[in-house]
Short mmCIF file of C-alpha atoms in Angstrom, two decimals:
data_model
loop_
_atom_site.label_atom_id
_atom_site.label_comp_id
_atom_site.label_asym_id
_atom_site.label_seq_id
_atom_site.Cartn_x
_atom_site.Cartn_y
_atom_site.Cartn_z
CA MET N 136 7.47 -15.76 -38.13
CA GLU N 137 10.79 -14.07 -37.44
CA LEU N 138 12.04 -11.86 -34.63
CA ARG N 139 11.91 -8.86 -36.94
CA HIS N 140 8.12 -9.31 -37.21
CA LEU N 141 7.89 -9.00 -33.44
CA ARG N 142 10.18 -5.95 -33.36
CA TYR N 143 8.10 -4.23 -36.04
CA LEU N 144 4.89 -5.07 -34.15
CA VAL N 145 6.20 -3.64 -30.87
CA THR N 146 7.51 -0.46 -32.51
CA THR N 147 4.27 0.06 -34.45
CA ALA N 148 2.22 -0.50 -31.29
CA GLU N 149 4.30 2.12 -29.48
CA GLU N 150 3.98 4.68 -32.27
CA LEU N 151 0.48 3.77 -33.55
CA ASN N 152 1.63 5.13 -36.88
CA PHE N 153 3.34 3.25 -39.72
CA THR N 154 5.42 6.22 -40.85
CA ARG N 155 6.80 7.00 -37.38
CA ALA N 156 7.47 3.29 -36.79
CA ALA N 157 9.36 3.10 -40.10
CA ASN N 158 11.49 6.10 -39.14
CA ARG N 159 12.43 4.46 -35.84
CA LEU N 160 13.24 1.19 -37.57
CA HIS N 161 15.15 2.92 -40.40
CA ILE N 162 13.16 1.15 -43.10
CA SER N 163 10.45 2.22 -45.53
CA GLN N 164 6.83 2.63 -44.45
CA PRO N 165 5.56 0.07 -47.02
CA ALA N 166 7.97 -2.50 -45.59
CA VAL N 167 6.53 -2.06 -42.11
CA SER N 168 2.98 -2.34 -43.42
CA ARG N 169 3.86 -5.46 -45.42
CA LEU N 170 5.53 -7.24 -42.49
CA ILE N 171 2.63 -6.44 -40.15
CA LYS N 172 0.29 -7.84 -42.81
CA GLU N 173 2.41 -11.01 -43.01
CA LEU N 174 2.16 -11.37 -39.25
CA GLU N 175 -1.62 -10.91 -39.31
CA CYS N 176 -1.95 -13.54 -42.04
CA GLU N 177 0.14 -16.04 -40.08
CA LEU N 178 -1.84 -15.41 -36.89
CA GLY N 179 -5.17 -15.32 -38.63
CA ALA N 180 -6.16 -12.19 -36.71
CA LYS N 181 -6.26 -8.45 -37.27
CA LEU N 182 -3.71 -6.71 -35.01
CA PHE N 183 -4.41 -3.06 -35.88
CA THR N 184 -7.36 -1.04 -37.12
CA ARG N 185 -6.95 2.24 -38.98
CA GLU N 186 -8.56 5.31 -37.42
CA ARG N 187 -8.73 8.94 -38.43
CA PHE N 188 -5.61 9.98 -36.53
CA GLY N 189 -3.58 6.77 -36.71
CA LEU N 190 -3.74 3.13 -35.68
CA ARG N 191 -5.39 1.33 -32.79
CA LEU N 192 -4.51 -2.10 -31.45
CA THR N 193 -7.30 -4.65 -31.60
CA ALA N 194 -8.01 -6.97 -28.67
CA ALA N 195 -5.98 -9.66 -30.44
CA GLY N 196 -3.20 -7.13 -30.99
CA GLU N 197 -3.10 -6.19 -27.30
CA LYS N 198 -2.86 -9.84 -26.32
CA PHE N 199 -0.15 -10.74 -28.84
CA LEU N 200 1.83 -7.59 -27.99
CA PHE N 201 2.31 -8.87 -24.42
CA TYR N 202 3.86 -12.12 -25.68
CA ALA N 203 5.89 -10.38 -28.40
CA ARG N 204 7.53 -8.18 -25.79
CA ARG N 205 8.21 -11.19 -23.60
CA VAL N 206 9.91 -13.07 -26.48
CA LEU N 207 12.08 -10.07 -27.34
CA GLN N 208 13.02 -9.57 -23.70
CA ASP N 209 13.89 -13.26 -23.38
CA CYS N 210 16.15 -12.97 -26.42
CA GLU N 211 17.85 -9.88 -24.99
CA GLU N 212 18.35 -11.66 -21.67
CA GLY N 213 19.78 -14.69 -23.45
CA ILE N 214 22.26 -12.54 -25.34
CA ARG N 215 23.18 -10.69 -22.17
CA ALA N 216 23.57 -13.93 -20.22
CA VAL N 217 25.92 -15.41 -22.81
CA ARG N 218 28.01 -12.25 -22.89
CA GLU N 219 28.10 -12.04 -19.11
CA ASN N 220 29.09 -15.70 -18.86
CA GLY N 221 32.05 -14.87 -21.05
CA LEU N 222 32.98 -12.17 -18.56
CA ASN N 223 32.56 -14.69 -15.70
CA HIS N 224 30.06 -12.68 -13.68
CA GLN N 225 26.31 -12.63 -13.10
CA LYS N 226 23.72 -9.91 -12.60
CA LEU N 227 20.87 -9.67 -10.15
CA THR N 228 18.30 -6.88 -10.34
CA ILE N 229 16.11 -6.28 -7.30
CA GLY N 230 13.06 -4.15 -6.55
CA PHE N 231 12.20 -3.35 -2.95
CA ILE N 232 10.06 -1.23 -0.67
CA SER N 233 11.92 0.90 1.83
CA THR N 234 11.00 -1.22 4.87
CA ALA N 235 12.69 -4.26 3.32
CA MET N 236 16.09 -2.56 3.18
CA GLU N 237 15.76 -1.40 6.78
CA SER N 238 14.61 -4.69 8.25
CA PHE N 239 16.39 -7.55 6.47
CA LEU N 240 17.53 -6.92 2.89
CA SER N 241 20.63 -4.88 3.66
CA ASN N 242 22.24 -7.63 5.76
CA ALA N 243 21.38 -10.29 3.18
CA LEU N 244 22.99 -8.24 0.39
CA VAL N 245 26.15 -7.81 2.45
CA ARG N 246 26.37 -11.56 2.94
CA LEU N 247 25.72 -12.20 -0.78
CA SER N 248 28.52 -9.79 -1.65
CA GLN N 249 30.89 -11.61 0.71
CA GLU N 250 30.00 -15.04 -0.65
CA ARG N 251 29.78 -14.06 -4.32
CA PRO N 252 31.75 -10.89 -5.12
CA ASP N 253 31.39 -11.74 -8.83
CA ILE N 254 27.64 -10.97 -8.79
CA ASP N 255 26.64 -7.47 -9.91
CA VAL N 256 23.62 -6.43 -7.83
CA THR N 257 21.35 -3.54 -8.78
CA VAL N 258 18.66 -2.40 -6.34
CA ASN N 259 15.70 -0.16 -7.15
CA GLU N 260 13.24 1.27 -4.62
CA MET N 261 9.78 0.69 -6.10
CA SER N 262 6.20 0.38 -4.91
CA PRO N 263 4.79 -3.17 -4.75
CA GLY N 264 2.63 -2.48 -7.81
CA ASP N 265 5.59 -1.23 -9.82
CA GLN N 266 7.63 -4.24 -8.73
CA MET N 267 4.93 -6.62 -9.94
CA ALA N 268 4.86 -4.90 -13.34
CA ALA N 269 8.67 -5.00 -13.53
CA LEU N 270 8.66 -8.71 -12.69
CA ARG N 271 6.12 -9.42 -15.45
CA TYR N 272 8.32 -7.68 -18.02
CA ARG N 273 11.49 -9.25 -16.60
CA GLN N 274 12.96 -5.88 -15.76
CA ILE N 275 13.86 -7.17 -12.29
CA ASP N 276 14.68 -10.67 -11.08
CA LEU N 277 13.37 -10.35 -7.55
CA GLY N 278 10.87 -8.13 -5.77
CA PHE N 279 10.27 -7.49 -2.09
CA ILE N 280 6.60 -6.57 -2.32
CA GLY N 281 5.51 -6.67 1.30
CA ASN N 282 2.11 -8.23 1.93
CA PRO N 283 1.24 -10.16 -1.29
CA CYS N 284 -2.21 -9.62 -2.82
CA ASP N 285 -4.23 -12.41 -4.49
CA GLU N 286 -2.86 -11.41 -7.89
CA ALA N 287 0.71 -11.94 -6.68
CA HIS N 288 -0.16 -15.44 -5.43
CA ASN N 289 -1.49 -16.32 -8.88
CA GLU N 290 1.46 -14.97 -10.87
CA PHE N 291 4.66 -15.37 -8.90
CA GLU N 292 6.73 -17.66 -6.77
CA LEU N 293 6.58 -16.27 -3.23
CA TYR N 294 8.74 -16.72 -0.18
CA VAL N 295 7.39 -15.33 3.09
CA LEU N 296 10.27 -13.78 4.97
CA ARG N 297 8.52 -12.78 8.17
CA GLU N 298 5.20 -11.82 9.70
CA VAL N 299 4.56 -8.54 11.49
CA LEU N 300 1.59 -7.02 13.30
CA LEU N 301 -0.59 -4.18 12.13
CA MET N 302 -0.41 -1.05 14.24
CA ALA N 303 -2.62 2.03 14.45
CA VAL N 304 -0.80 5.12 13.16
CA LEU N 305 -2.07 8.47 14.47
CA PRO N 306 -0.89 12.09 14.52
CA SER N 307 1.35 12.46 17.56
CA ARG N 308 -0.73 15.39 18.80
CA ASP N 309 -3.85 13.18 18.94
CA ARG N 310 -4.82 12.63 22.59
CA ARG N 311 -4.87 8.85 21.97
CA ALA N 312 -1.23 8.86 20.85
CA GLU N 313 -0.06 8.58 24.47
CA ARG N 314 -1.90 5.28 24.95
CA SER N 315 0.00 2.00 25.30
CA GLU N 316 -2.58 0.29 23.05
CA ILE N 317 -5.84 1.05 21.28
CA SER N 318 -8.88 -0.88 20.08
CA LEU N 319 -9.90 -0.57 16.44
CA GLY N 320 -13.41 0.46 17.41
CA GLU N 321 -12.02 3.72 18.76
CA LEU N 322 -11.02 4.68 15.20
CA GLU N 323 -14.47 4.26 13.68
CA ALA N 324 -15.12 8.01 13.45
CA ASP N 325 -11.67 8.77 12.00
CA HIS N 326 -10.80 9.36 8.36
CA PHE N 327 -8.35 6.74 7.09
CA ILE N 328 -5.47 7.29 4.71
CA GLY N 329 -5.50 4.57 2.07
CA TYR N 330 -3.18 3.55 -0.77
CA LEU N 331 -3.33 4.00 -4.51
CA GLU N 332 -4.37 0.54 -5.69
CA ASP N 333 -1.93 0.43 -8.60
CA LYS N 334 0.98 1.19 -6.25
CA PHE N 335 -0.03 -0.99 -3.28
CA PRO N 336 -2.47 -3.61 -4.60
CA GLY N 337 -4.56 -5.24 -1.88
CA ARG N 338 -3.46 -2.94 0.97
CA ASN N 339 -6.80 -1.13 1.26
CA ARG N 340 -8.49 -4.52 1.53
CA VAL N 341 -6.23 -5.41 4.47
CA ILE N 342 -7.32 -2.23 6.26
CA SER N 343 -10.99 -2.79 5.43
CA ASN N 344 -10.93 -6.43 6.55
CA ALA N 345 -9.32 -5.52 9.87
CA CYS N 346 -11.90 -2.81 10.54
CA ALA N 347 -14.73 -5.13 9.49
CA LYS N 348 -13.73 -7.48 12.31
CA ALA N 349 -14.23 -4.54 14.67
CA GLY N 350 -17.69 -3.92 13.22
CA PHE N 351 -17.24 -0.90 10.98
CA ARG N 352 -16.25 0.17 7.48
CA PRO N 353 -13.32 2.62 7.41
CA LYS N 354 -13.70 5.95 5.64
CA LEU N 355 -10.84 5.65 3.14
CA ASP N 356 -11.06 9.21 1.87
CA LEU N 357 -7.48 9.98 0.85
CA LYS N 358 -5.04 7.77 -1.08
CA ALA N 359 -1.25 7.89 -1.11
CA GLY N 360 1.33 6.36 -3.44
CA SER N 361 4.10 5.58 -0.95
CA LEU N 362 4.65 4.74 2.71
CA ILE N 363 6.36 8.07 3.28
CA GLU N 364 3.37 9.88 1.77
CA VAL N 365 1.02 8.05 4.14
CA LEU N 366 3.17 9.00 7.13
CA GLY N 367 3.39 12.60 5.94
CA MET N 368 -0.39 12.88 5.55
CA ILE N 369 -0.96 11.41 9.01
CA GLY N 370 1.59 13.78 10.52
CA ALA N 371 -0.25 16.67 8.87
CA GLY N 372 -3.45 15.62 10.61
CA LYS N 373 -5.25 14.36 7.50
CA GLY N 374 -6.26 11.05 9.04
CA VAL N 375 -5.10 7.74 10.52
CA CYS N 376 -4.01 4.41 9.06
CA LEU N 377 -3.24 0.79 9.89
CA MET N 378 0.34 -0.03 8.89
CA PRO N 379 2.75 -2.94 9.46
CA SER N 380 4.91 -2.50 12.55
CA ASP N 381 8.15 -2.47 10.51
CA VAL N 382 7.10 0.86 8.92
CA ALA N 383 7.94 2.44 12.29
CA GLY N 384 11.60 2.04 11.27
CA LEU N 385 11.11 4.77 8.65
CA PRO N 386 11.35 8.47 9.60
CA HIS N 387 7.96 9.50 10.95
CA PRO N 388 7.94 12.96 12.57
CA ASN N 389 4.63 13.98 14.18
CA VAL N 390 3.34 10.41 13.93
CA ALA N 391 2.75 7.77 16.63
CA PHE N 392 2.54 3.97 16.22
CA ILE N 393 0.11 2.40 18.72
CA PRO N 394 -0.28 -1.38 19.26
CA ILE N 395 -3.79 -2.67 18.52
CA ARG N 396 -5.63 -4.54 21.24
CA ASP N 397 -7.84 -6.53 18.83
CA PRO N 398 -6.58 -9.94 17.64
CA LEU N 399 -5.67 -9.41 13.96
CA ASP N 400 -4.06 -11.58 11.32
CA PRO N 401 -0.38 -10.69 10.86
CA VAL N 402 0.90 -9.04 7.70
CA ARG N 403 3.30 -11.16 5.68
CA LEU N 404 6.44 -9.72 4.11
CA ALA N 405 7.24 -11.67 0.95
CA ALA N 406 9.82 -11.92 -1.80
CA ALA N 407 8.49 -12.61 -5.31
CA TRP N 408 9.96 -13.80 -8.60
CA LEU N 409 8.72 -15.19 -11.90
CA PRO N 410 8.28 -18.97 -12.09
CA GLY N 411 11.03 -20.43 -14.22
CA ASN N 412 13.62 -17.74 -13.46
CA THR N 413 16.79 -19.84 -13.19
CA ASN N 414 19.20 -17.00 -12.37
CA PRO N 415 21.59 -18.65 -9.86
CA ALA N 416 22.18 -15.32 -8.10
CA LEU N 417 18.45 -15.01 -7.41
CA HIS N 418 18.25 -18.41 -5.78
CA GLN N 419 21.44 -17.86 -3.80
CA LEU N 420 19.97 -14.69 -2.28
CA ILE N 421 16.73 -16.54 -1.45
CA ALA N 422 18.81 -19.23 0.28
CA ILE N 423 20.60 -16.55 2.34
CA LEU N 424 17.27 -14.99 3.32
CA ALA N 425 15.90 -18.41 4.27
CA ALA N 426 18.95 -19.11 6.44
CA GLU N 427 18.60 -15.75 8.17
CA ARG N 428 14.92 -16.37 8.77
CA SER N 429 15.70 -19.76 10.28
CA SER N 430 18.35 -18.17 12.49
CA ASP N 431 15.95 -15.45 13.62
CA THR N 432 13.30 -18.07 14.42
CA GLY N 433 15.82 -20.05 16.48
CA ARG N 434 16.80 -16.99 18.50
CA THR N 435 13.14 -16.11 19.09
CA SER N 436 12.26 -19.61 20.30
CA ARG N 437 15.09 -19.49 22.82
#
């Protein structure tokens, strides 16, 4: 098996057509078909089935495609790393949710830049779900995913940066918005704004579990794909939500954050990266974040 077999597999899987794949690869269609056949023979499994309008990946093809992409990405990273080493600088690609930049990431990046000006840092604002996908495909080195779901615990190395409390978020014109605190039971009749599961995996479960402790199941009628969308929908009077207290640092016109009287588990804000990622820049930033967390803890204890 050669790398070209993997490249042909990935291109054919993207096109689901031997002729279009051959055009992209600048080779003949029979050559693509032959090399896919060689790969199937070596694996002992059918990777594609022919259908009326093209090709379809088999279950074995879907599974092998994941690893083929990983191998090709590893090779590209290796080439890039060698070239970058020759230029005497490193790269670090980061995904983050907006609250991370506001609360702790910005200061850590400034310190990293001061300590290691040779590191090229790229930051991308992404939802937690998009960050997890980007980590899997090695498109980013480090993600700041907020409260990690069970899936994140199973796949990634995690470092908990801090813990924050959940707060009730209401339209500012709601009569309860003037209160200094609120009990969850008072929200039982309200409609809750939830999250799109693929963008914020596990967040709806956090809301449901908190409400369950108060004896009710929240009506999660509407779903949003970003924190700003949730705040906008609440401000428009579409419902209420439970959100981490650090979200209050984002612009939130017509919205009020109210402390919750009930004892609730805190929400953890975590950094995540793939096991085995040896990028020195990644681990230097984690060390900076750990030092800042230790410093913050010391100030709090005093």
